[in-house]
XYZ file of C-alpha atoms in Angstrom:
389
model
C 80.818 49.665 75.223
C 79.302 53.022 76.066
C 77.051 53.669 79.344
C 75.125 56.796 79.676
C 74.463 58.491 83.110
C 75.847 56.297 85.482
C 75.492 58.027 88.724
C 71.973 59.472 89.047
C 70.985 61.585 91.859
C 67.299 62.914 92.671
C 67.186 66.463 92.868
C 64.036 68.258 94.162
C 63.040 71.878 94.077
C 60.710 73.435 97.282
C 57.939 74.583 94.551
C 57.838 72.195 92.676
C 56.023 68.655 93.198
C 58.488 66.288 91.150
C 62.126 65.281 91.160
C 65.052 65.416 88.591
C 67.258 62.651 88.035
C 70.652 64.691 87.515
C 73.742 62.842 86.743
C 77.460 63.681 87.142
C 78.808 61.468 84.535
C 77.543 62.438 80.847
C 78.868 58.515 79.667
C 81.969 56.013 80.357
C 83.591 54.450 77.290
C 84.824 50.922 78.369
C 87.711 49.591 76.053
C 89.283 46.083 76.459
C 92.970 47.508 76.322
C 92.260 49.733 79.956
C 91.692 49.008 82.878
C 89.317 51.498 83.713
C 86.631 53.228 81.732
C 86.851 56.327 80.349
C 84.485 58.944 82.057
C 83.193 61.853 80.547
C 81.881 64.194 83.192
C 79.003 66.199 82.255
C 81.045 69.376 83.366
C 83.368 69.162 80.933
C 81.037 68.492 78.181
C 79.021 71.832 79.697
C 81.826 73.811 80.098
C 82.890 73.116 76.186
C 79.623 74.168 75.166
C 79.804 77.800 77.015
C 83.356 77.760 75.942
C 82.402 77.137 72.096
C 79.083 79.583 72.254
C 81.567 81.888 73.753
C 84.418 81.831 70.961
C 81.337 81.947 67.878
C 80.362 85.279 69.402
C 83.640 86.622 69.826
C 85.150 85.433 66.533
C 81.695 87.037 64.797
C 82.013 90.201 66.664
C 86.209 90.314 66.083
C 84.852 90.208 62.324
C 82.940 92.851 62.717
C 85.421 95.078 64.223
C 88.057 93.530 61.742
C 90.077 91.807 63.864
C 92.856 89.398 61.526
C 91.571 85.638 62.321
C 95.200 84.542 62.956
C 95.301 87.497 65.244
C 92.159 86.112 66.741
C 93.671 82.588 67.235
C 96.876 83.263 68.583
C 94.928 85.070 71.409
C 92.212 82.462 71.727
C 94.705 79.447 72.023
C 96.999 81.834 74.475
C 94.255 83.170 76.660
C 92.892 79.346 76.774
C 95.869 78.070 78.029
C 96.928 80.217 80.460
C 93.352 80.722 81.648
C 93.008 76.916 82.246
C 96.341 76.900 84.594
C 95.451 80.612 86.130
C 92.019 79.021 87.789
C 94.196 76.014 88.836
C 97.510 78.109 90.691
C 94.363 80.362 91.972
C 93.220 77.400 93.556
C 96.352 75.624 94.634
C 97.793 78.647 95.820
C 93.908 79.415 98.248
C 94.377 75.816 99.246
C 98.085 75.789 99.591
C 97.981 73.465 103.014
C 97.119 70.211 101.218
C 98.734 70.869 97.983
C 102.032 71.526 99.693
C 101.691 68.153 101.089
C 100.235 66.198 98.120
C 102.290 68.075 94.812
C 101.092 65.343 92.742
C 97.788 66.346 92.912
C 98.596 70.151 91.754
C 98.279 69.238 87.822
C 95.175 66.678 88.561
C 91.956 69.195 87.408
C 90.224 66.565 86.387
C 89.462 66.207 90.440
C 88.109 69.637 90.360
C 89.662 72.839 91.865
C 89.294 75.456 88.870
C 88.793 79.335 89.615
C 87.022 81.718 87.763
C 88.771 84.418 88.721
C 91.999 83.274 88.697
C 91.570 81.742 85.226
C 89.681 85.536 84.366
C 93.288 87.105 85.418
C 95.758 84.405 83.686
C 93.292 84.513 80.195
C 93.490 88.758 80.278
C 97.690 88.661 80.779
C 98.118 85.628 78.424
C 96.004 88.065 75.764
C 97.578 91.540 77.324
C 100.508 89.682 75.822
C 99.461 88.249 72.773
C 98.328 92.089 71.563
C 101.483 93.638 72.427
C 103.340 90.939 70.015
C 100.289 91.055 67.303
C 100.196 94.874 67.809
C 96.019 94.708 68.687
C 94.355 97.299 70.603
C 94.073 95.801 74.201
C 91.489 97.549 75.649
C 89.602 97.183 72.488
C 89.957 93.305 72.692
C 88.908 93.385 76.198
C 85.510 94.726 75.716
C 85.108 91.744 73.437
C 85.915 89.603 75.957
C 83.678 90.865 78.831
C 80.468 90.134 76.434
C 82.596 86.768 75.584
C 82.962 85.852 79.331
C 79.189 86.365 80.139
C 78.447 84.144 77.805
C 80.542 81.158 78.923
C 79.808 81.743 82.726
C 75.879 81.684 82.244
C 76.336 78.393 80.543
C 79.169 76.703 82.711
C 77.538 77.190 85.654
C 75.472 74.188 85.013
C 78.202 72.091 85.405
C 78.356 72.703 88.661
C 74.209 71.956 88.982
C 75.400 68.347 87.549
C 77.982 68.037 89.432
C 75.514 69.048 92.836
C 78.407 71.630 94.372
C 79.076 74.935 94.651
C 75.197 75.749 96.035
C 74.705 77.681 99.614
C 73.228 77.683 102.906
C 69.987 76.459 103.631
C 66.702 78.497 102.551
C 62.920 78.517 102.483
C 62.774 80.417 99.344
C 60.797 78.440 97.056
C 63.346 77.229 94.658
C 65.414 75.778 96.996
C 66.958 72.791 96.126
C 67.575 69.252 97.944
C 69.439 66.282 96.756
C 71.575 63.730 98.430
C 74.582 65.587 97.488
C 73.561 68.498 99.519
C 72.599 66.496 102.214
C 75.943 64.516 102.360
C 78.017 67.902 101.973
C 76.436 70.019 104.419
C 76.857 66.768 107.099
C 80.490 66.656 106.511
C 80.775 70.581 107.017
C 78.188 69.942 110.494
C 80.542 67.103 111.233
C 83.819 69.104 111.058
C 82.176 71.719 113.646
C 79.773 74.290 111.090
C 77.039 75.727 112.801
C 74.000 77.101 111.197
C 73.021 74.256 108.979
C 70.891 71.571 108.492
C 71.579 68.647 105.806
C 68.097 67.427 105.816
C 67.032 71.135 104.679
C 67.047 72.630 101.150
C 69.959 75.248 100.147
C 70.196 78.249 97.914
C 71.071 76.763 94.294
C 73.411 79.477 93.926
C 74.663 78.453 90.565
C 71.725 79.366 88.903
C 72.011 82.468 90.476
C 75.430 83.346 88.633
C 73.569 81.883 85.637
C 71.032 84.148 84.699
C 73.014 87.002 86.375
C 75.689 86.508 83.918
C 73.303 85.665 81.003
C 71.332 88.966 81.852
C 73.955 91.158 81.862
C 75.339 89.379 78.526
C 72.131 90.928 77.004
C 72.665 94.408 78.823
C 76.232 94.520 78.231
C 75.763 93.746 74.050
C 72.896 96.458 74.289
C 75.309 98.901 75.349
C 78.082 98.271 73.187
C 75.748 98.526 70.655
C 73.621 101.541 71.083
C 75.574 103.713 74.023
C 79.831 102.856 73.737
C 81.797 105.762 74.098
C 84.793 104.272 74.572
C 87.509 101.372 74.382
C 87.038 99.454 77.134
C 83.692 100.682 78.782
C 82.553 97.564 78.131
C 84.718 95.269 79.993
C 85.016 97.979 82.860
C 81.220 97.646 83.388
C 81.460 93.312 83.089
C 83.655 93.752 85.959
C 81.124 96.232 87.978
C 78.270 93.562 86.971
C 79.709 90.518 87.561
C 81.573 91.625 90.898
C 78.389 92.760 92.598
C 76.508 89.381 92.035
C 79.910 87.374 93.288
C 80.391 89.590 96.112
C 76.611 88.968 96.963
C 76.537 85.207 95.674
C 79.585 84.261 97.704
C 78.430 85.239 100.534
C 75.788 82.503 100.661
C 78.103 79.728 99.104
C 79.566 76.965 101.453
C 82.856 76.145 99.827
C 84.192 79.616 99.455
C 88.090 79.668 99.927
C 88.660 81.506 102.977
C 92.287 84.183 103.382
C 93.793 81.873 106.199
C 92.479 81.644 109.245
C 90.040 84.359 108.944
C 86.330 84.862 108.189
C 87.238 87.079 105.159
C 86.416 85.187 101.546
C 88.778 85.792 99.227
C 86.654 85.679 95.948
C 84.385 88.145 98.080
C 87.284 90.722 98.973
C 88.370 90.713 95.319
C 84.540 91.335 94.169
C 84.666 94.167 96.178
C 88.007 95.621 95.150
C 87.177 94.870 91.577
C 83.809 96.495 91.550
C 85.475 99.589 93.084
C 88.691 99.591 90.642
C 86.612 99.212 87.675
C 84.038 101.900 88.695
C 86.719 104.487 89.458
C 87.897 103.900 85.685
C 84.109 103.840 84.445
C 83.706 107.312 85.939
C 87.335 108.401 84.509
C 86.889 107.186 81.050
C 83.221 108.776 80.923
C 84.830 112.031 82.072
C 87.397 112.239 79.662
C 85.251 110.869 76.910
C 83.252 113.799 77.689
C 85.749 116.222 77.223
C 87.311 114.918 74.089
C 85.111 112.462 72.414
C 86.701 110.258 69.766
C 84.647 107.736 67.576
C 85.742 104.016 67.822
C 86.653 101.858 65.089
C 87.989 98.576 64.360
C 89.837 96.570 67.507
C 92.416 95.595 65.231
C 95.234 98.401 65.625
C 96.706 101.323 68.667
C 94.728 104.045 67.642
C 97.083 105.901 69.693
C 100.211 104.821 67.652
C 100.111 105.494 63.556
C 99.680 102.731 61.719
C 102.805 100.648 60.686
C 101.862 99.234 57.473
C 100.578 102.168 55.126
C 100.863 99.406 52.480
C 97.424 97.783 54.115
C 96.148 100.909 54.183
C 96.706 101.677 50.537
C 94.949 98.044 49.584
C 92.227 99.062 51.486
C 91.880 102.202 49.918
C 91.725 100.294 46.723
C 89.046 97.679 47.757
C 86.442 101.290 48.704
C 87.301 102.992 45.593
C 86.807 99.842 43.550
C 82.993 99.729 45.646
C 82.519 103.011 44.543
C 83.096 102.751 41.161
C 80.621 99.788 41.513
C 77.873 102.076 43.065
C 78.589 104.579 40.116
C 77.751 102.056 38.000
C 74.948 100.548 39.314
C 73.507 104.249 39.426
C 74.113 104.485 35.910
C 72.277 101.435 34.865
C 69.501 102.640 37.200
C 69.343 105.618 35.034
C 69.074 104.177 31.913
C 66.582 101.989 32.986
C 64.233 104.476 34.596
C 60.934 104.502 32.894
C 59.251 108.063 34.184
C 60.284 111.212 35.441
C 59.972 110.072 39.799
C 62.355 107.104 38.742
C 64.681 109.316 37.069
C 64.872 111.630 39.489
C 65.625 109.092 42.022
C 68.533 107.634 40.058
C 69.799 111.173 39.097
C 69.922 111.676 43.089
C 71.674 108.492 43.793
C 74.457 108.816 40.702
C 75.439 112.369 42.230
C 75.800 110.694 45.580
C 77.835 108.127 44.163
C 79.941 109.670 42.078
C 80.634 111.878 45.193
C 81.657 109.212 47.475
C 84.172 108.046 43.794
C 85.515 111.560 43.906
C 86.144 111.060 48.248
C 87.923 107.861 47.618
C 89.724 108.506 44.342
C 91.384 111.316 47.032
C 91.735 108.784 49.845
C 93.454 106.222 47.910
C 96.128 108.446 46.288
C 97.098 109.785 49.570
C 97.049 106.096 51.342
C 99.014 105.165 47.705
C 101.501 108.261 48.380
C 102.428 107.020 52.338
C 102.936 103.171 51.057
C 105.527 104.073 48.611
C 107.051 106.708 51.203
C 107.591 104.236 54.116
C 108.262 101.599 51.325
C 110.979 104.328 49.898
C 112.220 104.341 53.992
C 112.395 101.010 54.637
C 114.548 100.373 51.519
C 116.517 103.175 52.379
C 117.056 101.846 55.787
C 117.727 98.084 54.865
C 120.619 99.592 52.021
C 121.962 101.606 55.277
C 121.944 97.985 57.299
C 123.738 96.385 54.429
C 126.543 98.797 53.583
């Protein structure tokens, strides 16, 4: 037996003149072997969705910058992982008093208690490490991943609009939202001695906020890489100038920020500001040096700083252009014999010498890639018969 929705709330908006039934629970799957139902939170469900949207425009871009798939994969499944228990240790660690005396609970995320941040710095080092084994151009990757992470934010914020949490102070703007969740939170915080609220008022629905903050700068962010990149890792450098100023701003109005102990200093606020200041030192660097010595970017897939290992791909690759080229010639040719007046045969006349231009560039191209391949192929037999003697 399947129920849908089983824990409605009314939420209402200032502006607006009607209420939205919003429910926690996206269904609960009873089965006559448990005890208890199985509940599928609409989080989750939410979260998966940003998550997937997320990976189809990374894995489309990675194509386009010819990233290997099982490259790809390795640092998906990797960053995943780690990411997952990053925003949990973040949290434990922030919240250390009642974990230390309830360890059980530590692995239990299914209560809640995930961090962005912390599961933004245990995804990068689980991938930092992934490209150092797969031999992938980090900083490369990581401007993938800023776009990626926009992405996933804008959406999985509405979890936490399902869930009725993570909203702020009270506010007469006119989109401020009231539910019985609110009301019921912001009692308990009045009841444990916080001053400046009122339960019966509506708060700042500050995930929405993060939302289309994150799903604005998504579009900015791909508009830059596209039109104005100069470098590896501009990209990611300016997600972390755009997404720090909104949290450093954001958090500030939220009422379950995670506090540095017994001070009035938030921690995901202090490390908004530090990262918005880190990342725009090495924006201005990286545009100054770019400046000076300018050097187009290609795929993500290799250290442009360290030669290439495998002149053998190199030579294969060679072959797959020259074999397009000799295509194009073709195709000219057949254009030519086809053409019907003198404007026609002048056009095809024009595009056979370009082709047969690019044939003579990659005829070149591919017996110099085929001359490494059987060099480092002539060292690395030379060098296993040395290993064997």
């Amino acid at each position: 037996m399947i129920r849908f929705f089983t824990d409605p709330v009314e939420v209402a908006f200032t502006a607006l003149q009607k209420t939205f039934s919003v429910s926690s629970v996206f269904c609960e799957i009873s089965l006559p072997f448990l005890s208890a139902p199985i509940s599928i939170k609409w989080y989750g469900v939410i979260i998966a969705f940003g998550f997937t949207l997320a990976v189809l425009f990374g894995g489309r871009k990675a194509y386009v910058w010819k990233i290997d798939i099982y490259k790809m994969l390795d640092i998906l499944i990797w960053g995943a992982l780690f990411g997952i228990i990053g925003a949990r240790l973040y949290y434990v660690f922030n919240e250390w008093g009642y974990y230390s005396a309830h360890p059980a609970e530590i692995p239990a995320v299914w209560h809640g208690g995930l961090a962005i941040y912390g599961g933004l710095i245990g995804g990068v080092l689980a991938a930092l490490g992934v490209c150092l084994v797969e031999r992938v151009n980090i900083r490369n990757l990581l401007d993938l991943c800023g776009m990626s992470f926009l992405i996933g934010q804008g959406i999985g914020r509405w979890g936490n609009f399902a869930n009725q949490e993570a909203f702020g102070t009270n506010t007469t703007l006119p989109w401020g939202m009231y539910s019985e969740r609110t009301r019921e939170y912001l009692q308990y915080l009045v009841n444990g001695g916080a001053t400046g609220l009122d339960p019966s008022q509506p708060v700042h629905p500050t995930f929405l906020y993060e939302s289309l903050w994150c799903l604005l700068g998504f579009a900015l962010l791909y508009w830059v890489c596209q039109k104005h990149r100069r470098f590896s890792g501009q990209i990611f450098l300016m997600y972390g100038i755009w997404y720090g100023i909104e949290r450093a701003v954001v958090e500030g109005l939220r009422t379950d920020s995670l506090y540095i102990g017994n001070t009035n200093i938030r921690i995901s606020q202090l490390f908004s500001v530090i990262l918005v200041l880190v990342c725009a030192i090495l924006l201005a660097i990286g545009f100054a040096r770019d400046k000076k010595h300018h050097a187009p970017i290609e795929g993500v897939d290799f250290y442009r700083e360290i030669p290439v290992y495998n002149k053998k791909r190199l030579y294969l690759d060679a072959r797959k252009q020259l074999f397009a080229a000799r295509c194009e010639v073709l195709h000219a040719v057949t254009l030519l014999d086809l053409a019907s007046d003198e404007t026609e045969k002048d056009e095809a006349e024009k595009k056979l010498a370009a082709a047969e231009k690019k044939l003579a560039k990659m005829s070149k191209t591919e017996e110099k890639a085929k001359m490494a391949a059987d060099e480092q192929a002539a060292r690395r037999a030379a060098k296993k018969a040395k290993k064997s003697e």
